[in-house]
Short mmCIF file of C-alpha atoms in Angstrom, two decimals:
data_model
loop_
_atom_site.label_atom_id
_atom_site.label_comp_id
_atom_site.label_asym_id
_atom_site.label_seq_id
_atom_site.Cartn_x
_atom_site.Cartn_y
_atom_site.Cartn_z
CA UNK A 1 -19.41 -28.21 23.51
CA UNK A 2 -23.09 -28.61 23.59
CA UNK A 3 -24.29 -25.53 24.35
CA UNK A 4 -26.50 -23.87 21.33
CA UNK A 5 -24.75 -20.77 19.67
CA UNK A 6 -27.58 -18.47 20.33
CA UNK A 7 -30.29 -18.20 23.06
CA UNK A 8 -33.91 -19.20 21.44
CA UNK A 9 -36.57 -17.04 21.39
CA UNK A 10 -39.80 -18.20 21.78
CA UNK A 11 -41.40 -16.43 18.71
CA UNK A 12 -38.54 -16.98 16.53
CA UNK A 13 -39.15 -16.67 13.10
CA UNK A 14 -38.04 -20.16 11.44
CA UNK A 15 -39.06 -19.43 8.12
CA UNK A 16 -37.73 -16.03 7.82
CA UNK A 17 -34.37 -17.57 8.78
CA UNK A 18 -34.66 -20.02 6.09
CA UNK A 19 -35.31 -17.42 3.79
CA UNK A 20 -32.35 -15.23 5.32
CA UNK A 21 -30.00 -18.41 5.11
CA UNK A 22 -31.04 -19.16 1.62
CA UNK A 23 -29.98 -15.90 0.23
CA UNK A 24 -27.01 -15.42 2.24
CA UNK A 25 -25.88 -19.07 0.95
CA UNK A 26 -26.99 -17.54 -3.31
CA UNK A 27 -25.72 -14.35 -2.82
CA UNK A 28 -22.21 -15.79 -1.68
CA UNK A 29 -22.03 -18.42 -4.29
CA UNK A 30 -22.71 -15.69 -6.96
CA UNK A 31 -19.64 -13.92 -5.66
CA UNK A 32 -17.82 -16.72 -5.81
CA UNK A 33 -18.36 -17.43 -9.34
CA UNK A 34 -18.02 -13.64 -10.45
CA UNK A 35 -13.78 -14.12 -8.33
CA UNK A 36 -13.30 -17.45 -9.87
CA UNK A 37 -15.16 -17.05 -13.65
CA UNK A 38 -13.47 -13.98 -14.45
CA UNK A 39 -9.72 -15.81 -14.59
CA UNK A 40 -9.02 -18.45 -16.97
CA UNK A 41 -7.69 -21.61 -15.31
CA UNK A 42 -3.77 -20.34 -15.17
CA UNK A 43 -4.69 -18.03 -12.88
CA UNK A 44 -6.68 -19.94 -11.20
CA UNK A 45 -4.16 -22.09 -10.71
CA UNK A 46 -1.54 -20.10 -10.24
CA UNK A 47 -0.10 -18.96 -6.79
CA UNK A 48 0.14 -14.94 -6.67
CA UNK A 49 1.58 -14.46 -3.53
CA UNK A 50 2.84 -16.93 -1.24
CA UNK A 51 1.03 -15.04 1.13
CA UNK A 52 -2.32 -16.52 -0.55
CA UNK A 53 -3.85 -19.60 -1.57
CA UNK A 54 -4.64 -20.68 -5.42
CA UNK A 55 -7.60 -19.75 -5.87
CA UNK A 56 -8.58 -23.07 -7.37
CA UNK A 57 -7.72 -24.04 -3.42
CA UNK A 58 -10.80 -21.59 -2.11
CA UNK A 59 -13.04 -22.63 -4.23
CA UNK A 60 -13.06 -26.40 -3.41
CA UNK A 61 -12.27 -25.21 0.13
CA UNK A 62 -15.50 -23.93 0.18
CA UNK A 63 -17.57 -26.90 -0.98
CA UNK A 64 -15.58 -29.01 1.11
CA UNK A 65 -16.37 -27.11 4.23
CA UNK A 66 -20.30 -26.94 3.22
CA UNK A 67 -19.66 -30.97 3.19
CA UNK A 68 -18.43 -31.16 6.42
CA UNK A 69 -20.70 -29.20 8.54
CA UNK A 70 -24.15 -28.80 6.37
CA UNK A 71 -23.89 -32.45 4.76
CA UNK A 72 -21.82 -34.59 7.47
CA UNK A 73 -22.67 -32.66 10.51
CA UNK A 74 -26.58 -31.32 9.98
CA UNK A 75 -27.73 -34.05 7.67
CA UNK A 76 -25.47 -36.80 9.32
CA UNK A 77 -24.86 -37.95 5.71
CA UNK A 78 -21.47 -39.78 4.31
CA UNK A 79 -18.58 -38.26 3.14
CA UNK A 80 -18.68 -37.40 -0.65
CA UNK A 81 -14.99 -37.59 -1.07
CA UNK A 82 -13.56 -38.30 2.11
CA UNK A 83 -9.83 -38.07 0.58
CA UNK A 84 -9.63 -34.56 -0.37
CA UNK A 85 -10.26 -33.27 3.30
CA UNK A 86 -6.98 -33.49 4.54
CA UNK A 87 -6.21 -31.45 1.14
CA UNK A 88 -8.48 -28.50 1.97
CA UNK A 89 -7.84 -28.57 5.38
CA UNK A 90 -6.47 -24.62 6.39
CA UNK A 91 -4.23 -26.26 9.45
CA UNK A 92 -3.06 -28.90 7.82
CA UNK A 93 -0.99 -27.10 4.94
CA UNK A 94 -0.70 -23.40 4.80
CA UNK A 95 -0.98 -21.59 1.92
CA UNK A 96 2.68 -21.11 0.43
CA UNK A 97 2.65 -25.18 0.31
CA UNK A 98 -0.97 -25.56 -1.49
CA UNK A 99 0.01 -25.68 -4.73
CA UNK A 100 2.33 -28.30 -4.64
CA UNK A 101 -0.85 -30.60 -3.15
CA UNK A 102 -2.62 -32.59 -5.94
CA UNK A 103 -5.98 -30.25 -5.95
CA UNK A 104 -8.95 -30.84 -8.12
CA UNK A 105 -8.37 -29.09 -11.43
CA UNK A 106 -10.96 -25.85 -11.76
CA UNK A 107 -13.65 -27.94 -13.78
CA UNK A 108 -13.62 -30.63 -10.95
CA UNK A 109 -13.41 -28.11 -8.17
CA UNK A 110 -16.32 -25.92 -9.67
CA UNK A 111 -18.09 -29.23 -9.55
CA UNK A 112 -17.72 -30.74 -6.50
CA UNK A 113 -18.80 -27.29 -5.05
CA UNK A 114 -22.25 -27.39 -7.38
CA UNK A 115 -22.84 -30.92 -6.37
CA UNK A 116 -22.33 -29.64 -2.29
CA UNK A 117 -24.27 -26.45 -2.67
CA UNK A 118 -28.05 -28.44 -4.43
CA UNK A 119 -27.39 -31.12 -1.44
CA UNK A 120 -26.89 -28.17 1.13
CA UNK A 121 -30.10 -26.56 -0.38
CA UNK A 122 -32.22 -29.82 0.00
CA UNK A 123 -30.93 -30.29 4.06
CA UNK A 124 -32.15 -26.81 4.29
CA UNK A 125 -35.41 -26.89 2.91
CA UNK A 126 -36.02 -29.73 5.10
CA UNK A 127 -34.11 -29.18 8.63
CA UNK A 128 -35.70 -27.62 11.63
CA UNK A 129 -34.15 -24.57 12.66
CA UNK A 130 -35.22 -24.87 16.27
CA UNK A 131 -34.76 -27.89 18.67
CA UNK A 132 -32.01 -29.88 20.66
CA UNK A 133 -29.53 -29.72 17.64
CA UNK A 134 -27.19 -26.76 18.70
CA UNK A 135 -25.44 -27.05 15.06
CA UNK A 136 -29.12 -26.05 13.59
CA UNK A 137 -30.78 -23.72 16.64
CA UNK A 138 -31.81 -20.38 14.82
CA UNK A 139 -29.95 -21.72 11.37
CA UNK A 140 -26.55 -21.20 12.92
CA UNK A 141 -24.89 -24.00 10.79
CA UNK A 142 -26.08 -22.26 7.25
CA UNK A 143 -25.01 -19.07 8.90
CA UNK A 144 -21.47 -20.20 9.20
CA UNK A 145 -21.67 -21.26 6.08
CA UNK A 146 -22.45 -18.11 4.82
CA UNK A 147 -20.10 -16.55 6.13
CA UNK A 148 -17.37 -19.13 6.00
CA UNK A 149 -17.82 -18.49 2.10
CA UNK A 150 -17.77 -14.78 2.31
CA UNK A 151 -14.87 -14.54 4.46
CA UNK A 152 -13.05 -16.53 1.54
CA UNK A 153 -14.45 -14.49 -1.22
CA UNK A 154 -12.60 -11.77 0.84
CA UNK A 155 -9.59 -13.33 0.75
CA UNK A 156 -9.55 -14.34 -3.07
CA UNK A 157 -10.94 -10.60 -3.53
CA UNK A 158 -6.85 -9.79 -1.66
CA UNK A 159 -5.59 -12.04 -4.40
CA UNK A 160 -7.05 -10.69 -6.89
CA UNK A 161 -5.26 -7.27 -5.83
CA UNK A 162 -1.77 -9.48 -5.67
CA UNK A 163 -2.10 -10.57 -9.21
CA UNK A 164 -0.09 -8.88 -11.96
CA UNK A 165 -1.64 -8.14 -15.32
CA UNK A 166 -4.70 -6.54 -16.45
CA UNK A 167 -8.03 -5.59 -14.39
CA UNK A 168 -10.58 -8.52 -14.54
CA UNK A 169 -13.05 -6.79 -11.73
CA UNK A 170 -15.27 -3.52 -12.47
CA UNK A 171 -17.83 -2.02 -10.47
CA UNK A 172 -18.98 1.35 -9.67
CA UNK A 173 -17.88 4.78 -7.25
CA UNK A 174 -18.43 4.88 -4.47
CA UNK A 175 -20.82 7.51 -3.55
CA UNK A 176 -18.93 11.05 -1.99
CA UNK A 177 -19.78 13.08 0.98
CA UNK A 178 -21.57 16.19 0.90
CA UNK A 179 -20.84 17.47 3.97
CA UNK A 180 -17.22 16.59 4.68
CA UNK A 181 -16.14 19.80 4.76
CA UNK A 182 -17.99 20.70 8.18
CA UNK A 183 -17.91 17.42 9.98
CA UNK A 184 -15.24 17.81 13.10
CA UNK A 185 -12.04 16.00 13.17
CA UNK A 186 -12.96 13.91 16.23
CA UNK A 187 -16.47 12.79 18.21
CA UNK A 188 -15.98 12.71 21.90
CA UNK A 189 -17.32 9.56 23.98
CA UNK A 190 -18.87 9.79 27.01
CA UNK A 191 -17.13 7.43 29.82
CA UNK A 192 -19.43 4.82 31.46
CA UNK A 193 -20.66 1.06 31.11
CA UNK A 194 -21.72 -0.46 27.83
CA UNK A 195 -22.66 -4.03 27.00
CA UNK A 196 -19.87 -5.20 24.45
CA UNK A 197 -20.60 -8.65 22.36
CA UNK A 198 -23.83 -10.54 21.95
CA UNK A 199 -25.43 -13.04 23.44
CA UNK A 200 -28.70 -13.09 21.11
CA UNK A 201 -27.70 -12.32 17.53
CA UNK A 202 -28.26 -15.82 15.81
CA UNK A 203 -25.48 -15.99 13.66
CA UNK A 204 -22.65 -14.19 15.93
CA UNK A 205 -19.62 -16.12 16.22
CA UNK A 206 -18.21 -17.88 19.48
CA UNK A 207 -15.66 -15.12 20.07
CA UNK A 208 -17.94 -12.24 19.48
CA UNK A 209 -19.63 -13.96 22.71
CA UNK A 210 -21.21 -13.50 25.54
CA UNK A 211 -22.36 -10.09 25.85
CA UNK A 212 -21.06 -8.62 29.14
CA UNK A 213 -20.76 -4.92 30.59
CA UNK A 214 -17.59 -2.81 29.96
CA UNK A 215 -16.59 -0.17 31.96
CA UNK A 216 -14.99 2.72 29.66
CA UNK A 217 -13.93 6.12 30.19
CA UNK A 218 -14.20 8.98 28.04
CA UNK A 219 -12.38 9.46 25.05
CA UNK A 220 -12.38 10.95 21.68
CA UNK A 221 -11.91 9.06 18.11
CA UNK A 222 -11.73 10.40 14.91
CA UNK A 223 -15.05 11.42 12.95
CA UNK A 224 -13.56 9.19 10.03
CA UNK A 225 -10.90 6.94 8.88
CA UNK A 226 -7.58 8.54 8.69
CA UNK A 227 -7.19 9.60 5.14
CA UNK A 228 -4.32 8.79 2.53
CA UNK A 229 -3.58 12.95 2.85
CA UNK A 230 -3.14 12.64 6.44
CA UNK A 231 -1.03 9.15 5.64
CA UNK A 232 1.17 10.85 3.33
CA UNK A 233 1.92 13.92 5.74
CA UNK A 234 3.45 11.36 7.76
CA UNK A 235 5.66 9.93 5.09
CA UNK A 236 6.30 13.44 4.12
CA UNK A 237 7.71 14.07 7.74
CA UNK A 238 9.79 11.10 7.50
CA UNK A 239 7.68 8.49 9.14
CA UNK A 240 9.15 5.71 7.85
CA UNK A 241 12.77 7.29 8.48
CA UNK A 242 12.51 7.67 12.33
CA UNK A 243 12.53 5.12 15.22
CA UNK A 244 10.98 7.16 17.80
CA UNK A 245 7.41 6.28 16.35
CA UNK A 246 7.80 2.72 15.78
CA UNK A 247 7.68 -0.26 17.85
CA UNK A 248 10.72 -2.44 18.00
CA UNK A 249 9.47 -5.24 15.83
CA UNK A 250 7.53 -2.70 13.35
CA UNK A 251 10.92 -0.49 12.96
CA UNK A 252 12.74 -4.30 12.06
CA UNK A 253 9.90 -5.11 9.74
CA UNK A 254 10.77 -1.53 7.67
CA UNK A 255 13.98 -2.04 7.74
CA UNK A 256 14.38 -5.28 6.68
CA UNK A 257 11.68 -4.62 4.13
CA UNK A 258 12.79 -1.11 3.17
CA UNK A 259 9.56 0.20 3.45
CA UNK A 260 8.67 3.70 2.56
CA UNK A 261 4.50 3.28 1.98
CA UNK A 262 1.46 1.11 2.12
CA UNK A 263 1.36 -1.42 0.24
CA UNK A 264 0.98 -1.05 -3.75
CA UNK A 265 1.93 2.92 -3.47
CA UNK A 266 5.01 4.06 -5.20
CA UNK A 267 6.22 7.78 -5.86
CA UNK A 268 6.14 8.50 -9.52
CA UNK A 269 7.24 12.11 -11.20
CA UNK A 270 6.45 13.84 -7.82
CA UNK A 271 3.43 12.04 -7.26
CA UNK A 272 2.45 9.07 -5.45
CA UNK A 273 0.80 6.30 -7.25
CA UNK A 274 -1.08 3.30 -6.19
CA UNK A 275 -2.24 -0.07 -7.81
CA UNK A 276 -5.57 -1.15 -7.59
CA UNK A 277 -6.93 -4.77 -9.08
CA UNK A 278 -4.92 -3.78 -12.30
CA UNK A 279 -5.05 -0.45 -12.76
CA UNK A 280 -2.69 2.57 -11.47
CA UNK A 281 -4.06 5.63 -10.16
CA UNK A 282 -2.71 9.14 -8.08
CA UNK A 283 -3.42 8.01 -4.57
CA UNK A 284 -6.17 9.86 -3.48
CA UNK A 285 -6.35 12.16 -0.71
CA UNK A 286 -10.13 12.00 0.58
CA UNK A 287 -10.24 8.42 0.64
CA UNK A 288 -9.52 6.32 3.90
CA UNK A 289 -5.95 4.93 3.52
CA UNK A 290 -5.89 0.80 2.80
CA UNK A 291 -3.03 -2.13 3.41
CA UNK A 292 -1.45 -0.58 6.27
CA UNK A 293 -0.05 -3.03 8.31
CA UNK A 294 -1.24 -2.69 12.80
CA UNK A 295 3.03 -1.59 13.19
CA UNK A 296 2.51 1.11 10.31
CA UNK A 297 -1.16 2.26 11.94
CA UNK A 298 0.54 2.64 15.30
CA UNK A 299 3.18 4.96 14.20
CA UNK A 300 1.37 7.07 12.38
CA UNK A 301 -0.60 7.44 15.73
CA UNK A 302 2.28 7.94 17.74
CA UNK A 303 3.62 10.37 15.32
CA UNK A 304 -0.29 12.77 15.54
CA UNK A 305 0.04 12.57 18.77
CA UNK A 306 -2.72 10.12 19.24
CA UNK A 307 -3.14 6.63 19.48
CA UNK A 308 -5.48 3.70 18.12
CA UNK A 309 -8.65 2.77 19.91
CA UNK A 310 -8.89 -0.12 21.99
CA UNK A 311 -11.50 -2.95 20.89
CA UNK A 312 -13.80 -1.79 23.50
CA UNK A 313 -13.54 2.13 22.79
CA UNK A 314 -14.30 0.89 18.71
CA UNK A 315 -17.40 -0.79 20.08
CA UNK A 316 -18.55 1.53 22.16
CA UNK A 317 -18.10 4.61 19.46
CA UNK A 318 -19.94 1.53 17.00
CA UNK A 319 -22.50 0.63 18.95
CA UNK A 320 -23.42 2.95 22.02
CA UNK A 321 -26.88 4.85 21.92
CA UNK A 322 -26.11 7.59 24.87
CA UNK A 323 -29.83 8.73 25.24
CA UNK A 324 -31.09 4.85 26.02
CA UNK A 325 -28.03 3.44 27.24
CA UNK A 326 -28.23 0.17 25.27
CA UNK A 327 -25.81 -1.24 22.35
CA UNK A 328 -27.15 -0.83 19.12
CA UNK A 329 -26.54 -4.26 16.42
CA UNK A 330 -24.89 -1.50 13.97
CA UNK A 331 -23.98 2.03 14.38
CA UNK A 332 -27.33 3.52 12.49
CA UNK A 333 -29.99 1.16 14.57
CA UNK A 334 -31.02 -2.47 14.39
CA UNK A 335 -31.85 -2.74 10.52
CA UNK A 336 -29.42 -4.44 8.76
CA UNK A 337 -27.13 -2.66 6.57
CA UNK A 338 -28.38 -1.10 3.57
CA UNK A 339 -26.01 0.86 0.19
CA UNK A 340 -27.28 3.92 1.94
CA UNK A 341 -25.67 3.24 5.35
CA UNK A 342 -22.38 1.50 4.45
CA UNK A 343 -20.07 0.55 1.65
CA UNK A 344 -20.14 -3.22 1.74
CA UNK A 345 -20.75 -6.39 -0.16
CA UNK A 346 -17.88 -5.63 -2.66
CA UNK A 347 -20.03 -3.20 -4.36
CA UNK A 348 -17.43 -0.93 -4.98
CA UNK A 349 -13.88 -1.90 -5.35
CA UNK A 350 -12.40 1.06 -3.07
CA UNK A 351 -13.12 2.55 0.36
CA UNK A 352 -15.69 5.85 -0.19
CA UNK A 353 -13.95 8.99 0.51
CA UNK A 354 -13.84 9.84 4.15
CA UNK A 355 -16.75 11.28 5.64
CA UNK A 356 -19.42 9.24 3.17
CA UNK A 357 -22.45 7.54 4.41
CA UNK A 358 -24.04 9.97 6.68
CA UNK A 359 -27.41 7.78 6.80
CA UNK A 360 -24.97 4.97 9.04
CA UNK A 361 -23.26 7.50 11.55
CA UNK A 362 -23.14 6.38 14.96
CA UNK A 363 -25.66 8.52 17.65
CA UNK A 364 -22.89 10.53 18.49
CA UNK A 365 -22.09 11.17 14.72
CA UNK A 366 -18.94 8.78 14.13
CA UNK A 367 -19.09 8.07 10.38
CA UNK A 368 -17.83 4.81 8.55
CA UNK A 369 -17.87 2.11 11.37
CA UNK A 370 -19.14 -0.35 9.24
CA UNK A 371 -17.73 -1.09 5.78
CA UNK A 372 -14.85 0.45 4.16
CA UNK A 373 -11.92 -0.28 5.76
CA UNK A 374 -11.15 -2.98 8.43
CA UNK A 375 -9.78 -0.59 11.38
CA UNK A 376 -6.90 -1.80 13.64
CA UNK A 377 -6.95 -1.65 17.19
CA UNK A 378 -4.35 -1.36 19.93
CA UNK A 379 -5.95 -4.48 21.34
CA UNK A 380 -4.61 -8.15 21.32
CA UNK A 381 -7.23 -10.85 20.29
CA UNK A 382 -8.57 -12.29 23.60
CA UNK A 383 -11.71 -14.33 24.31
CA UNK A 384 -14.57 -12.39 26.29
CA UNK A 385 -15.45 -13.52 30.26
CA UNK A 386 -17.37 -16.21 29.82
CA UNK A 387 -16.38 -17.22 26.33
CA UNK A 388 -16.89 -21.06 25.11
CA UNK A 389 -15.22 -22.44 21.89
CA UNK A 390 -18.59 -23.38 19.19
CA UNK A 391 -18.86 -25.19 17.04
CA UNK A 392 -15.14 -26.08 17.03
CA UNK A 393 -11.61 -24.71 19.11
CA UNK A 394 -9.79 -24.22 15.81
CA UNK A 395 -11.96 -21.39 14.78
CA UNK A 396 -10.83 -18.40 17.55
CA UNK A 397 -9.44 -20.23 20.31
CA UNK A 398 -5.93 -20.84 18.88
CA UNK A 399 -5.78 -18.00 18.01
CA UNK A 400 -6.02 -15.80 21.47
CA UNK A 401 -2.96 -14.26 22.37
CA UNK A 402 -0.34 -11.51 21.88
CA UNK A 403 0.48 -12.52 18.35
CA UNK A 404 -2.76 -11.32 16.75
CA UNK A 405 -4.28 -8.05 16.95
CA UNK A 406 -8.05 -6.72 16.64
CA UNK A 407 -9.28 -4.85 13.56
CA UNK A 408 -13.23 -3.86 13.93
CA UNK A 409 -15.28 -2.65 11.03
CA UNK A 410 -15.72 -4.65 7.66
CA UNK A 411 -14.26 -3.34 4.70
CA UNK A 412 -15.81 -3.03 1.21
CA UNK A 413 -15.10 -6.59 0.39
CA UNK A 414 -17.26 -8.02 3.52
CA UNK A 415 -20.65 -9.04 2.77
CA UNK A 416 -23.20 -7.90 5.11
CA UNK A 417 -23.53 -11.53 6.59
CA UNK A 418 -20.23 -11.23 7.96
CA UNK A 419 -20.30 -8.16 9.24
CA UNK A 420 -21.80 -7.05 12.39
CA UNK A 421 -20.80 -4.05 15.38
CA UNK A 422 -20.10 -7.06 17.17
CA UNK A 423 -17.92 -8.97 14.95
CA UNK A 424 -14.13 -9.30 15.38
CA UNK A 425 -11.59 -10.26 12.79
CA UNK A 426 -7.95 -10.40 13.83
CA UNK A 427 -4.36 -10.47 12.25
CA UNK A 428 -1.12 -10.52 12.26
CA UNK A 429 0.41 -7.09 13.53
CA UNK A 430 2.63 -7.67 10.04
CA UNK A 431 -0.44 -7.91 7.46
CA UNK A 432 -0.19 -5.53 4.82
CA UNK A 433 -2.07 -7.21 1.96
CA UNK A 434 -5.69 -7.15 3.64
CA UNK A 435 -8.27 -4.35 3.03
CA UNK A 436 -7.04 -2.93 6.39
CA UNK A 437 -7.16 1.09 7.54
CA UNK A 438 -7.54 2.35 10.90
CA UNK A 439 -8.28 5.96 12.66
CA UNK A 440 -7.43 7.25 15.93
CA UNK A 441 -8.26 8.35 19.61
CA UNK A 442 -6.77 10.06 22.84
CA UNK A 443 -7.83 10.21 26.42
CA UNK A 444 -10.23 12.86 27.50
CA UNK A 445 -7.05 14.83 29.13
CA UNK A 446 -4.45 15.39 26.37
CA UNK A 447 -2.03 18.54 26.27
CA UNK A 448 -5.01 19.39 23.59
CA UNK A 449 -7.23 20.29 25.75
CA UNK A 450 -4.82 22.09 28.47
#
């Protein structure tokens, strides 16, 4: 693959991408620090789940992977310490086995990582971000990077919810809706074409490319997330007790689980309770419901009578500006996302209530696209016509198929770099432990409106 990630613009902006890549590179490195500084080494030794990695694993993860691609494959310099990759190498072990693997010890791993990140800042102070390299065109490569590390600090963020013990990890409410009272239950979308992906935005991904027209008809989606209330009204009704609204392998998975709940909820004196990073709370009823697995989002849209959006129905409702007929980068406009417009960045450590951030609604007045909650879709992760694997296959194209499904969205622990109305994350119709919600949609024609 040769082909460069994005297509240059002749006035591009070199310098303002160096700038953007340089703080996108700080501001993930001081998240990294805050996940992996506020456990002593135990924990960060320690495996929480064999679901997750030690987090001593991430964190030399992520310098190695800065090595290979901003060191090795930008600056075309030697290997460091060629034999640790095969260690940190996510194909190569998977994460129940890690920490049986003889891993740098956390002093080592936090310096290896330093060492990476002021030879990664040198290569790019002094790279071009424009010319026949496609690895550099527009700053893709630090982009990656970026992400690569947020997308990580995501994942340590879920392990941090998996641990047992005290809360290590503060930070402030989110802010509330004013106006949740009055907003409707459900937006309707016009039917008609809409371009879905990107073939311009510099940092995009290979699957969230190319752009290409989508022919949609109308449907309606809810205004918000579906709430822990409306969650529990199903559990009330015996959800979790009755085939009819599960799919075969989702109604196995409860049974041979026993489950009754998300994730981390259990009923308490008449009450249902949740754990959060350490502490236990009442669930609350406003917020948008978390670590809901795709099986568990389904049924509880069988069971309203509804069903969850495709991928292309979530993009359209995301990105779709009726009165000009062109797809917007984020629901709000083209600026990039802001505390006013969406809960992001891991600036609070909970979804807002549903119905917050009226400042990023969609045109049509969809709230909470962006940030939050990752939101499940009915859809199966598939590349786009025209798609091309970049900068390597083993970052989307194994993974097409039936086996994974779409969620859309960002939740509050996804830093703005790696989240876009474009960008798709996918998952195991099984996953539970991720920062994962969903809300719903039906066809124009439903017996509601006969």
């Amino acid at each position: 693959m040769t082909e460069s990630p994005a297509t240059p613009t002749p006035d591009l902006d070199t310098e303002a991408l160096r700038q953007r890549a340089l703080a996108a590179l700080l501001t993930a490195r001081e998240r990294t620090t805050l996940l992996t500084d506020s456990v002593d080494d135990r924990e960060l030794t320690a495996q929480h789940s064999p679901l997750m990695s030690p987090l001593v694993w991430d964190l030399a993860h992520i310098g190695n992977q800065e090595e290979l691609w901003l060191l090795r494959g930008v600056a075309g310099r030697e290997a460091m310490r060629p034999e640790i990759d095969g260690l940190y190498d996510a194909f190569e072990h998977p994460r129940a086995s890690r920490p049986s693997l003889p891993l740098l010890p956390p002093a080592e791993a936090r310096s290896y990582a330093a060492e990476v990140r002021g030879r990664a800042l040198d290569v790019l102070e002094s790279t071009a971000l424009i010319g026949d390299h496609p690895l550099v065109e527009a700053g893709f490569a630090f982009g990656m990077i970026a992400q690569h590390e947020q997308q990580h600090d995501e994942t340590m963020l879920i392990t941090h919810q998996l641990r047992s013990g005290p809360a290590v990890l503060t930070a402030p409410e989110p802010p509330r809706p004013t106006d949740a009272a009055s907003l409707p239950a459900e937006v309707m979308v016009p039917g008609g074409p809409f371009t879905m992906g990107t073939s311009t935005e510099p940092w995009a991904l290979d699957n969230e490319r190319p752009a290409h027209v989508r022919e949609v008809p109308g449907f309606f989606i809810d205004t918000a997330p579906v709430t822990c209330g409306a969650y529990e009204r199903f559990i009330e009704d015996g959800g979790y007790t009755d085939q009819r609204w599960w799919a075969p392998e989702g109604w196995a998975m409860v049974r041979e689980h026993r489950l009754t709940a998300p994730q981390f909820w259990h009923r308490d004196g008449g009450q249902w309770l949740r754990r959060r990073f350490g502490v236990t709370e009442p669930v609350p009823a406003d917020e948008p419901v978390l670590h809901v697995s795709w099986y568990e989002a389904d049924a509880y849209a069988r069971w309203s009578g509804r069903r969850l959006p495709t991928e292309a129905e979530w993009e359209k409702a995301a990105r779709h500006d009726p009165d000009s007929g062109r797809s917007r980068r984020y629901p709000w406009g083209d600026e990039d996302p802001s505390p006013e417009r969406a809960n992001l960045g891991q600036r609070h450590l909970r979804p807002a209530p549903a119905g917050a951030y009226a400042a990023g609604r969609s045109p049509l007045g969809v709230r909470q696209l962006i940030g939050d909650v990752w939101e499940w879709t009915s859809s199966d992760f598939l590349p786009y016509p025209g798609f091309s694997a970049f900068p390597y296959r083993e970052y989307s194209e194994v993974f097409f198929g039936p086996a994974h499904k779409v969620l859309r969205g960002g939740s509050f622990a996804v830093d703005t770099v790696a989240c876009r109305g474009t960008f798709r994350n996918w998952d195991l119709p099984v996953r539970r432990q991720i920062f994962s919600g969903f809300r719903t949609a039906r066809d124009l024609h439903t017996a509601k409106d006969l």
